[in-house]
Amino acid sequence: SDHVLVILETLLGPRSINISDSAGDDAQCQNVTLNSTTADAACKTIAFAMNEFRYESFVYLIKPGNYTVDAPMTFEAKHLQVLSSDGLVEHGALAPTVVKCASRCLEADSTRNKTKYAPKLVRGLHFVSSSNHNKQPPPAAAQDYEGGAVFMSDLPSTGLAPGSEHFDITIEACRFSGFVALHGGAIYVVNMRARLKIADSIFDHNT
């Protein structure tokens, strides 16, 4: 009889780093050794944590507060998660986890920007536009004005069967406020084979 070769790939167990704008310290965070599933010291900024801890299955756990990202978040490893520890105020959190974005908040584009991976899960964050160019309608010829907050393009599927309850990318319980783009005020997705789920999210004042 014919032999069938079966290759099983195991996932790395998740590890996490806390991010806190009030109690975090990027210098101390840099010295963290990841010998446990959760690092004790908290980073202060999202950008520093994501640049310093670029490991498969990593979880960036963001405490309530106000954060700024000057450049879009990109993902350089598989199965990364960006989560608020408390979630949205609209869903019961006592304080919001606000991420102010100078341009886009998140990009995953395997062709244009060579970003190979997308996040596995983004949850509980309130994304707010702080960019001046987002206050006016963009010019029709501007390619970068697709997706004011989130842009995803040409991302492959992980091979999940059609009809599967599992998704490659999930954006859940997030809020998007004040983004402007020619196509997709808050979120623009094109040429995607990856299975994307957007659930329980709020969109306000996006055009």
Tab-separated table of C-alpha atoms in Angstrom:
chain	number	residue	atom	x	y	z
A	1	SER	CA	0.000	0.000	0.000
A	2	ASP	CA	1.044	3.610	-0.503
A	3	HIS	CA	2.686	5.401	2.378
A	4	VAL	CA	1.466	8.821	3.425
A	5	LEU	CA	3.862	11.273	5.047
A	6	VAL	CA	2.239	13.262	7.850
A	7	ILE	CA	4.102	16.256	9.314
A	8	LEU	CA	2.830	17.660	12.603
A	9	GLU	CA	3.878	21.151	13.652
A	10	THR	CA	3.547	22.063	17.319
A	11	LEU	CA	2.982	25.639	18.438
A	12	LEU	CA	5.153	27.363	20.979
A	13	GLY	CA	3.432	28.053	24.285
A	14	PRO	CA	2.437	31.710	24.733
A	15	ARG	CA	4.633	34.088	26.710
A	16	SER	CA	3.646	37.607	27.596
A	17	ILE	CA	4.986	40.979	28.580
A	18	ASN	CA	3.010	43.647	30.411
A	19	ILE	CA	2.884	47.193	29.026
A	20	SER	CA	1.933	50.063	31.340
A	21	ASP	CA	2.180	53.775	30.595
A	22	SER	CA	2.092	54.574	34.327
A	23	ALA	CA	4.179	51.805	35.924
A	24	GLY	CA	6.294	50.574	33.022
A	25	ASP	CA	9.980	51.239	32.400
A	26	ASP	CA	11.501	50.394	29.026
A	27	ALA	CA	15.041	50.201	30.453
A	28	GLN	CA	14.051	47.611	33.056
A	29	CYS	CA	11.843	45.836	30.571
A	30	GLN	CA	14.832	45.395	28.255
A	31	ASN	CA	16.644	43.380	30.934
A	32	VAL	CA	13.831	40.898	31.432
A	33	THR	CA	14.782	37.252	30.944
A	34	LEU	CA	11.899	35.173	29.707
A	35	ASN	CA	12.327	32.105	31.885
A	36	SER	CA	8.664	32.078	32.863
A	37	THR	CA	5.445	32.443	30.902
A	38	THR	CA	5.067	36.059	32.037
A	39	ALA	CA	7.789	38.654	32.483
A	40	ASP	CA	7.607	40.542	35.789
A	41	ALA	CA	8.766	43.985	34.666
A	42	ALA	CA	6.453	46.039	32.468
A	43	CYS	CA	7.462	48.019	29.398
A	44	LYS	CA	6.280	51.602	29.114
A	45	THR	CA	5.618	51.819	25.380
A	46	ILE	CA	4.001	49.494	22.877
A	47	ALA	CA	6.678	50.154	20.248
A	48	PHE	CA	9.533	49.193	22.569
A	49	ALA	CA	7.851	45.985	23.725
A	50	MET	CA	7.070	44.853	20.187
A	51	ASN	CA	10.590	45.612	18.979
A	52	GLU	CA	12.291	43.957	21.953
A	53	PHE	CA	10.156	40.806	22.181
A	54	ARG	CA	9.680	39.498	18.642
A	55	TYR	CA	9.007	35.860	19.391
A	56	GLU	CA	6.440	33.412	18.092
A	57	SER	CA	3.218	33.172	20.134
A	58	PHE	CA	4.095	36.250	22.200
A	59	VAL	CA	1.325	38.198	23.963
A	60	TYR	CA	1.594	41.970	24.459
A	61	LEU	CA	-0.683	42.638	27.435
A	62	ILE	CA	-1.489	46.352	27.670
A	63	LYS	CA	-2.753	47.909	30.897
A	64	PRO	CA	-5.383	50.695	30.798
A	65	GLY	CA	-3.850	54.070	29.948
A	66	ASN	CA	-2.962	56.308	27.030
A	67	TYR	CA	-0.421	55.147	24.475
A	68	THR	CA	0.917	56.573	21.220
A	69	VAL	CA	2.248	54.672	18.218
A	70	ASP	CA	4.161	56.870	15.769
A	71	ALA	CA	4.469	54.106	13.165
A	72	PRO	CA	2.076	51.240	12.438
A	73	MET	CA	2.449	48.076	14.477
A	74	THR	CA	3.870	45.253	12.369
A	75	PHE	CA	4.337	41.589	13.222
A	76	GLU	CA	7.565	39.703	12.642
A	77	ALA	CA	6.593	36.328	14.066
A	78	LYS	CA	3.636	33.963	13.992
A	79	HIS	CA	0.667	33.905	16.374
A	80	LEU	CA	1.311	37.256	18.082
A	81	GLN	CA	-1.432	38.830	20.199
A	82	VAL	CA	-2.016	42.458	21.249
A	83	LEU	CA	-4.513	42.611	24.106
A	84	SER	CA	-5.888	45.067	26.618
A	85	SER	CA	-5.779	43.560	30.081
A	86	ASP	CA	-9.186	45.090	30.891
A	87	GLY	CA	-10.961	45.604	27.569
A	88	LEU	CA	-13.309	48.392	26.505
A	89	VAL	CA	-15.168	50.666	28.902
A	90	GLU	CA	-18.269	49.898	26.842
A	91	HIS	CA	-17.845	46.259	27.809
A	92	GLY	CA	-17.342	46.878	31.525
A	93	ALA	CA	-13.734	48.046	31.997
A	94	LEU	CA	-13.250	50.773	34.606
A	95	ALA	CA	-10.710	52.636	32.443
A	96	PRO	CA	-9.956	52.530	28.697
A	97	THR	CA	-6.843	51.304	26.951
A	98	VAL	CA	-6.380	54.061	24.364
A	99	VAL	CA	-3.911	53.750	21.490
A	100	LYS	CA	-3.427	57.021	19.583
A	101	CYS	CA	-2.079	56.424	16.102
A	102	ALA	CA	-0.047	59.023	14.223
A	103	SER	CA	-0.707	57.211	10.939
A	104	ARG	CA	-2.127	53.713	10.709
A	105	CYS	CA	-2.296	51.631	13.863
A	106	LEU	CA	-1.559	48.264	12.306
A	107	GLU	CA	-0.197	46.966	9.008
A	108	ALA	CA	0.151	43.429	7.708
A	109	ASP	CA	1.077	43.339	4.031
A	110	SER	CA	3.200	40.538	2.618
A	111	THR	CA	3.717	42.296	-0.736
A	112	ARG	CA	4.013	46.062	-0.318
A	113	ASN	CA	5.779	46.259	3.035
A	114	LYS	CA	7.066	42.675	3.186
A	115	THR	CA	5.305	42.087	6.497
A	116	LYS	CA	4.972	38.346	6.468
A	117	TYR	CA	2.721	37.840	9.457
A	118	ALA	CA	-0.518	39.208	10.847
A	119	PRO	CA	-1.594	39.196	14.485
A	120	LYS	CA	-3.488	36.172	15.708
A	121	LEU	CA	-5.624	38.317	18.024
A	122	VAL	CA	-6.169	42.035	18.705
A	123	ARG	CA	-8.631	42.633	21.551
A	124	GLY	CA	-9.987	45.294	23.866
A	125	LEU	CA	-8.144	48.361	22.514
A	126	HIS	CA	-9.573	51.788	21.708
A	127	PHE	CA	-7.734	53.026	18.613
A	128	VAL	CA	-7.897	56.794	18.060
A	129	SER	CA	-6.522	58.795	15.143
A	130	SER	CA	-4.130	61.558	16.181
A	131	SER	CA	-2.891	62.306	12.671
A	132	ASN	CA	-3.555	65.647	10.997
A	133	HIS	CA	-3.811	64.037	7.577
A	134	ASN	CA	-6.676	61.894	8.856
A	135	LYS	CA	-8.772	65.007	9.479
A	136	GLN	CA	-9.345	65.690	5.770
A	137	PRO	CA	-10.449	63.360	2.945
A	138	PRO	CA	-7.330	61.895	1.264
A	139	PRO	CA	-6.469	62.447	-2.403
A	140	ALA	CA	-7.792	59.797	-4.770
A	141	ALA	CA	-4.305	58.856	-6.012
A	142	ALA	CA	-2.844	58.202	-2.580
A	143	GLN	CA	-2.302	54.458	-2.212
A	144	ASP	CA	-1.462	54.756	1.486
A	145	TYR	CA	-4.913	56.073	2.281
A	146	GLU	CA	-6.451	52.621	2.182
A	147	GLY	CA	-7.452	51.760	5.711
A	148	GLY	CA	-7.120	54.604	8.190
A	149	ALA	CA	-6.370	52.333	11.146
A	150	VAL	CA	-5.764	48.813	9.828
A	151	PHE	CA	-4.409	47.675	6.464
A	152	MET	CA	-4.079	43.985	5.541
A	153	SER	CA	-3.118	42.606	2.156
A	154	ASP	CA	-1.923	39.386	0.495
A	155	LEU	CA	-1.836	37.326	3.672
A	156	PRO	CA	-1.903	33.534	3.249
A	157	SER	CA	-4.199	31.155	5.029
A	158	THR	CA	-2.845	28.708	7.569
A	159	GLY	CA	-4.786	25.992	5.771
A	160	LEU	CA	-7.904	25.929	7.915
A	161	ALA	CA	-10.720	23.978	6.339
A	162	PRO	CA	-13.671	25.937	4.897
A	163	GLY	CA	-16.373	26.255	7.519
A	164	SER	CA	-13.908	25.943	10.367
A	165	GLU	CA	-14.823	27.894	13.499
A	166	HIS	CA	-11.202	28.966	13.832
A	167	PHE	CA	-9.712	32.054	12.179
A	168	ASP	CA	-6.210	33.137	11.196
A	169	ILE	CA	-6.774	36.718	12.418
A	170	THR	CA	-9.298	38.011	14.956
A	171	ILE	CA	-10.031	41.650	15.807
A	172	GLU	CA	-12.376	41.520	18.752
A	173	ALA	CA	-13.987	43.990	21.152
A	174	CYS	CA	-12.013	46.973	19.811
A	175	ARG	CA	-13.091	50.545	19.104
A	176	PHE	CA	-11.953	52.683	16.157
A	177	SER	CA	-12.491	56.446	16.372
A	178	GLY	CA	-11.840	59.325	13.969
A	179	PHE	CA	-10.052	57.611	11.067
A	180	VAL	CA	-10.292	58.830	7.479
A	181	ALA	CA	-9.280	56.987	4.325
A	182	LEU	CA	-10.243	56.943	0.675
A	183	HIS	CA	-11.123	53.247	0.975
A	184	GLY	CA	-12.011	51.712	4.323
A	185	GLY	CA	-12.208	54.521	6.882
A	186	ALA	CA	-10.974	52.307	9.703
A	187	ILE	CA	-10.119	48.923	8.155
A	188	TYR	CA	-9.118	47.937	4.630
A	189	VAL	CA	-8.534	44.326	3.572
A	190	VAL	CA	-7.552	43.195	0.065
A	191	ASN	CA	-6.346	39.988	-1.658
A	192	MET	CA	-6.659	37.928	1.502
A	193	ARG	CA	-6.642	34.171	1.770
A	194	ALA	CA	-6.307	34.359	5.528
A	195	ARG	CA	-9.546	33.943	7.458
A	196	LEU	CA	-10.382	37.214	9.231
A	197	LYS	CA	-12.934	37.697	11.984
A	198	ILE	CA	-14.046	41.118	13.261
A	199	ALA	CA	-16.430	40.861	16.192
A	200	ASP	CA	-18.010	42.933	18.978
A	201	SER	CA	-16.230	46.101	17.847
A	202	ILE	CA	-17.299	49.754	17.728
A	203	PHE	CA	-16.712	52.165	14.827
A	204	ASP	CA	-17.395	55.861	15.350
A	205	HIS	CA	-16.622	58.993	13.319
A	206	ASN	CA	-14.684	57.125	10.630
A	207	THR	CA	-15.090	58.144	6.998
